[in-house]
Amino acid sequence: MAGRSAAAPARIHRFTLTERLLHWTHASGFLLMLATGLILYLPSLSTWISRRNLVKNVHIWTAVAWAVAIACIFVLGNRRALLADWRDAETFDRDDRRWLTGRRARQGKFNAGQKLNVIVTVAFALLFALSGFFLWLGERDHTFLFDGTGTLHDTLTFVSVAVLVGHLYLAVIHPSTRHALRGITTGDVDEAWAARHHAKWVEAERASE
Ligand code: HEM
Ligand code: HEM
């Protein structure tokens, strides 16, 4: 926890460099694949851009770079922090179940909605990669051309856009949650803000000092 002074509010460390690097690597790869994927999906945009092949190559090579970059972050980065986040995200206690039914409940490092966002993001990343790989392979060898692969890839895209709009609203617009942006960029957040939104996490951090 950072030191306190009369002038500056107390800060608490929320995300390590590895967690922030993973978030922004995933987000930038995802947004580039979303933009190029939508150009491929919409015939009017494909004709307008008139370089479908180039867009398709950017889409596929971004996917390769994105997968390699994420693997490198896992191998070379702070795996302990990433695994702790994953364990936190996949565990739903009584407070989380209360929170999900719209009642007030004290939350840990991630609230129950954020836990669902982590799980959906990981599951979708795997499904995007799998369906994308079979779209690529199916073009080269028709044995691997399965009905529904394209539909799965497209459906994941539409659902992801809906989740992303909600995520961006909370991260940059909603007054009570947008302070979180500080954590995912600099690593630290205001301790009083964290105590209001993630009381159980702040208590655990204080206890481990
Ligand atoms: C590992 C990740 C991915 C791989 C390997 C991959 C691969 C592919 C391939 C091979 C195609 C077919 C291109 C064509 O022939 O038209 C495609 C299309 C597409 N991709 Fe991906 N992709 C990946 C991730 C994503 C992500 C993250 C998004 C959106 C957020 C996305 C959205 C789309 C869309 C909308 C299309 C157009 C499908 C259509 O024309 O119906 N892809 N992708
Ligand atoms: C410019 C775009 C984005 C901004 C400004 C943004 C902002 C943020 C912020 C502020 C947090 C930290 C919340 C906390 O304190 O716990 C966060 C976490 C997270 N972000 Fe993003 N994000 C962006 C793009 C994305 C994208 C594209 C994805 C996935 C496709 C994504 C997935 C996640 C996940 C899974 C978390 C952890 C769980 C959560 O807080 O919901 N983000 N993001």
Coordinates of C-alpha atoms and ligand atoms in Angstrom, one line a residue:
M1 CA 0.0 0.0 0.0
A2 CA 1.4 3.5 -0.8
G3 CA 2.3 5.9 1.9
R4 CA -0.2 8.5 3.2
S5 CA 0.2 12.3 3.3
A6 CA -2.2 15.1 4.2
A7 CA -2.3 16.3 0.6
A8 CA -2.5 13.1 -1.4
P9 CA -5.3 10.5 -0.9
A10 CA -4.1 7.1 0.1
R11 CA -3.6 4.7 -2.8
I12 CA -3.8 0.9 -2.9
H13 CA -2.1 -1.3 -5.5
R14 CA -4.7 -3.0 -7.6
F15 CA -3.0 -4.4 -10.7
T16 CA 0.6 -5.6 -11.3
L17 CA 2.3 -4.7 -14.5
T18 CA 1.6 -8.3 -15.8
E19 CA -2.2 -7.9 -15.2
R20 CA -2.2 -4.5 -17.0
L21 CA -0.1 -5.8 -19.9
L22 CA -2.4 -8.8 -20.3
H23 CA -5.5 -6.5 -20.2
W24 CA -4.2 -4.1 -22.8
T25 CA -2.6 -6.7 -25.1
H26 CA -5.9 -8.7 -25.1
A27 CA -8.0 -5.5 -25.6
S28 CA -5.9 -4.1 -28.5
G29 CA -5.8 -7.4 -30.3
F30 CA -9.5 -7.9 -29.8
L31 CA -10.4 -4.4 -31.0
L32 CA -8.3 -4.8 -34.1
M33 CA -9.8 -8.2 -34.9
L34 CA -13.3 -6.7 -34.2
A35 CA -12.7 -3.9 -36.7
T36 CA -11.3 -6.1 -39.4
G37 CA -13.8 -8.8 -38.7
L38 CA -16.7 -6.4 -39.2
I39 CA -15.2 -5.2 -42.5
L40 CA -15.1 -8.8 -43.6
Y41 CA -18.7 -9.4 -42.4
L42 CA -20.3 -6.4 -44.0
P43 CA -20.3 -6.7 -47.8
S44 CA -20.8 -2.9 -48.2
L45 CA -17.7 -2.2 -46.1
S46 CA -15.7 -4.9 -47.9
T47 CA -16.5 -3.3 -51.2
W48 CA -15.8 0.2 -49.9
I49 CA -12.4 -0.8 -48.5
S50 CA -11.9 -2.8 -51.8
R51 CA -9.0 -4.7 -50.4
R52 CA -10.7 -7.7 -48.8
N53 CA -7.6 -9.8 -49.0
L54 CA -5.4 -7.3 -47.1
V55 CA -8.1 -6.9 -44.4
K56 CA -8.3 -10.7 -44.1
N57 CA -4.6 -11.0 -43.7
V58 CA -4.5 -8.3 -41.0
H59 CA -7.3 -10.2 -39.2
I60 CA -5.5 -13.5 -39.3
W61 CA -2.0 -12.2 -38.5
T62 CA -3.4 -10.1 -35.6
A63 CA -4.9 -13.4 -34.2
V64 CA -1.4 -15.1 -34.4
A65 CA 0.4 -12.1 -32.8
W66 CA -2.3 -11.8 -30.1
A67 CA -2.0 -15.5 -29.2
V68 CA 1.8 -15.4 -29.1
A69 CA 1.8 -12.2 -27.0
I70 CA -0.6 -13.6 -24.5
A71 CA 1.4 -16.8 -24.2
C72 CA 4.6 -14.8 -23.7
I73 CA 2.9 -12.7 -20.9
F74 CA 1.9 -16.0 -19.2
V75 CA 5.4 -17.6 -19.5
L76 CA 7.5 -14.5 -18.7
G77 CA 5.1 -12.5 -16.5
N78 CA 3.8 -12.7 -12.9
R79 CA 1.9 -15.9 -13.2
R80 CA 1.1 -16.0 -9.5
A81 CA -0.9 -12.7 -9.9
L82 CA -2.8 -14.0 -12.9
L83 CA -3.6 -17.3 -11.3
A84 CA -4.8 -15.5 -8.1
D85 CA -7.1 -13.4 -10.3
W86 CA -8.4 -16.5 -12.0
R87 CA -9.1 -18.3 -8.7
D88 CA -10.9 -15.2 -7.4
A89 CA -13.0 -14.8 -10.6
E90 CA -14.1 -18.5 -10.7
T91 CA -15.2 -18.5 -7.0
F92 CA -18.7 -17.2 -6.2
D93 CA -19.5 -16.9 -2.5
R94 CA -22.8 -16.0 -0.8
D95 CA -22.1 -12.3 -1.1
D96 CA -21.6 -12.7 -4.9
R97 CA -24.9 -14.5 -5.2
R98 CA -26.6 -11.8 -3.2
W99 CA -24.9 -9.1 -5.5
L100 CA -26.1 -10.9 -8.6
T101 CA -29.7 -10.7 -7.4
G102 CA -29.4 -6.9 -7.1
R103 CA -29.0 -6.7 -3.3
R104 CA -26.2 -4.9 -1.5
A105 CA -23.2 -7.2 -0.7
R106 CA -19.6 -6.6 0.2
Q107 CA -17.3 -7.6 -2.7
G108 CA -13.8 -8.9 -3.2
K109 CA -11.1 -7.8 -5.7
F110 CA -13.7 -8.3 -8.5
N111 CA -17.4 -7.9 -8.0
A112 CA -19.7 -10.7 -9.2
G113 CA -20.3 -8.9 -12.5
Q114 CA -16.6 -8.5 -13.2
K115 CA -16.1 -12.2 -12.3
L116 CA -18.6 -13.1 -15.0
N117 CA -16.8 -10.7 -17.4
V118 CA -13.5 -12.5 -16.7
I119 CA -15.1 -16.0 -17.4
V120 CA -16.9 -14.8 -20.5
T121 CA -13.7 -13.1 -21.9
V122 CA -11.6 -16.2 -21.4
A123 CA -14.2 -18.6 -22.8
F124 CA -14.9 -16.4 -25.8
A125 CA -11.1 -16.0 -26.5
L126 CA -10.8 -19.8 -26.7
L127 CA -13.9 -20.2 -28.8
F128 CA -12.9 -17.3 -31.2
A129 CA -9.5 -18.9 -31.6
L130 CA -10.9 -22.4 -32.2
S131 CA -13.6 -21.3 -34.7
G132 CA -11.2 -18.9 -36.4
F133 CA -8.6 -21.7 -36.8
F134 CA -11.3 -24.0 -38.4
L135 CA -12.4 -21.2 -40.7
W136 CA -8.8 -20.8 -41.8
L137 CA -8.2 -24.6 -42.1
G138 CA -11.5 -25.2 -43.8
E139 CA -10.6 -22.9 -46.7
R140 CA -7.4 -25.0 -47.3
D141 CA -8.8 -28.5 -46.6
H142 CA -12.6 -29.0 -47.1
T143 CA -12.6 -32.0 -44.7
F144 CA -12.4 -29.3 -42.0
L145 CA -15.2 -27.2 -43.4
F146 CA -18.0 -27.6 -40.8
D147 CA -21.5 -26.2 -40.8
G148 CA -21.9 -23.6 -38.1
T149 CA -18.2 -22.6 -37.7
G150 CA -18.9 -19.2 -39.3
T151 CA -22.2 -18.8 -37.4
L152 CA -20.4 -19.5 -34.1
H153 CA -17.6 -17.0 -35.0
D154 CA -20.2 -14.3 -35.9
T155 CA -22.4 -15.0 -32.8
L156 CA -19.4 -14.6 -30.5
T157 CA -18.7 -11.3 -32.2
F158 CA -22.2 -9.9 -31.6
V159 CA -22.4 -11.1 -28.0
S160 CA -18.9 -9.6 -27.4
V161 CA -19.9 -6.2 -28.7
A162 CA -22.9 -6.1 -26.3
V163 CA -20.6 -7.1 -23.3
L164 CA -17.9 -4.6 -24.5
V165 CA -20.4 -1.7 -24.6
G166 CA -21.4 -2.4 -21.0
H167 CA -17.7 -2.7 -20.0
L168 CA -16.8 0.6 -21.6
Y169 CA -19.7 2.4 -20.1
L170 CA -18.7 1.3 -16.6
A171 CA -14.9 1.9 -17.3
V172 CA -15.1 5.4 -18.8
I173 CA -18.6 7.0 -18.3
H174 CA -20.3 5.8 -15.1
P175 CA -19.3 8.3 -12.4
S176 CA -19.0 5.8 -9.5
T177 CA -17.0 3.2 -11.4
R178 CA -14.8 5.1 -13.8
H179 CA -12.1 5.7 -11.2
A180 CA -11.2 2.0 -12.0
L181 CA -9.5 3.3 -15.2
R182 CA -6.7 4.6 -12.9
G183 CA -6.0 1.0 -11.7
I184 CA -5.8 -0.6 -15.1
T185 CA -3.5 2.2 -16.4
T186 CA -1.2 3.2 -13.5
G187 CA -1.8 0.1 -11.2
D188 CA -3.0 2.1 -8.2
V189 CA -6.5 3.3 -7.1
D190 CA -7.8 5.5 -4.4
E191 CA -8.1 3.4 -1.2
A192 CA -11.4 5.0 -0.1
W193 CA -12.9 4.3 -3.5
A194 CA -11.7 0.7 -3.3
A195 CA -13.1 0.3 0.2
R196 CA -16.5 1.3 -1.1
H197 CA -16.5 -1.0 -4.1
H198 CA -14.3 -3.9 -3.0
A199 CA -14.5 -3.9 0.8
K200 CA -13.4 -7.5 1.3
W201 CA -10.4 -7.1 -0.9
V202 CA -9.2 -4.0 0.9
E203 CA -9.6 -5.7 4.3
A204 CA -7.6 -8.7 3.1
E205 CA -4.8 -6.4 1.7
R206 CA -4.7 -4.5 5.0
A207 CA -4.5 -7.8 7.0
S208 CA -1.6 -9.1 4.8
E209 CA 0.5 -5.9 5.4
Ligands
HEM1 C1 -7.7 -16.3 -32.7 C2 -8.6 -15.5 -33.1 C3 -9.2 -15.4 -34.5 C4 -9.0 -16.1 -35.6 C5 -7.9 -17.2 -35.9 C6 -9.9 -15.6 -36.6 C7 -10.0 -16.1 -38.0 C8 -10.9 -15.7 -38.9 C9 -11.0 -16.2 -40.2 C10 -10.1 -17.2 -40.9 C11 -12.1 -15.6 -40.8 C12 -12.6 -15.9 -42.2 C13 -12.2 -14.8 -43.1 C14 -12.9 -14.9 -44.5 O1 -12.6 -15.8 -45.2 O2 -13.8 -14.1 -44.7 C15 -12.7 -14.7 -39.8 C16 -13.8 -13.9 -40.1 C17 -14.3 -13.1 -39.1 N1 -13.8 -12.8 -37.8 FE1 -12.3 -13.8 -37.0 N2 -10.7 -14.7 -36.1 C18 -10.3 -14.5 -34.7 C19 -10.8 -13.7 -33.8 C20 -11.9 -12.8 -34.0 C21 -12.4 -11.9 -33.1 C22 -11.8 -11.6 -31.7 C23 -13.4 -11.2 -33.7 C24 -14.4 -10.2 -33.2 C25 -14.2 -9.6 -32.0 C26 -13.6 -11.8 -35.0 C27 -14.6 -11.5 -35.9 C28 -14.7 -12.0 -37.2 C29 -15.8 -11.6 -38.1 C30 -17.0 -10.7 -37.8 C31 -15.5 -12.3 -39.3 C32 -16.4 -12.3 -40.6 C33 -17.2 -13.6 -40.7 C34 -18.2 -13.6 -41.8 O3 -17.8 -13.1 -43.0 O4 -19.3 -14.1 -41.6 N3 -12.6 -12.8 -35.2 N4 -11.9 -14.8 -38.7
HEM2 C1 -10.4 0.9 -24.5 C2 -11.1 -0.2 -24.0 C3 -11.1 -0.7 -22.6 C4 -11.1 0.0 -21.4 C5 -11.1 1.6 -21.2 C6 -11.2 -0.9 -20.4 C7 -11.1 -0.6 -19.0 C8 -11.0 -1.5 -18.0 C9 -10.9 -1.2 -16.6 C10 -10.9 0.2 -16.0 C11 -10.8 -2.4 -15.9 C12 -10.5 -2.6 -14.4 C13 -11.7 -2.7 -13.6 C14 -11.3 -3.1 -12.1 O1 -10.9 -2.2 -11.4 O2 -11.5 -4.2 -11.7 C15 -10.9 -3.5 -16.9 C16 -10.9 -4.8 -16.5 C17 -11.2 -5.8 -17.4 N1 -11.3 -5.7 -18.8 FE1 -11.2 -3.9 -19.8 N2 -11.2 -2.2 -20.9 C18 -11.2 -2.1 -22.3 C19 -11.2 -3.1 -23.2 C20 -11.4 -4.4 -22.9 C21 -11.7 -5.5 -23.8 C22 -11.7 -5.3 -25.4 C23 -11.9 -6.6 -23.1 C24 -12.2 -8.0 -23.6 C25 -12.6 -8.3 -24.8 C26 -11.7 -6.3 -21.7 C27 -11.8 -7.2 -20.7 C28 -11.6 -6.9 -19.3 C29 -11.7 -7.9 -18.3 C30 -12.1 -9.3 -18.4 C31 -11.5 -7.2 -17.1 C32 -11.5 -7.8 -15.6 C33 -12.9 -7.9 -15.1 C34 -13.6 -6.5 -15.1 O3 -13.1 -5.6 -14.4 O4 -14.7 -6.5 -15.7 N3 -11.5 -4.9 -21.6 N4 -11.1 -2.9 -18.1

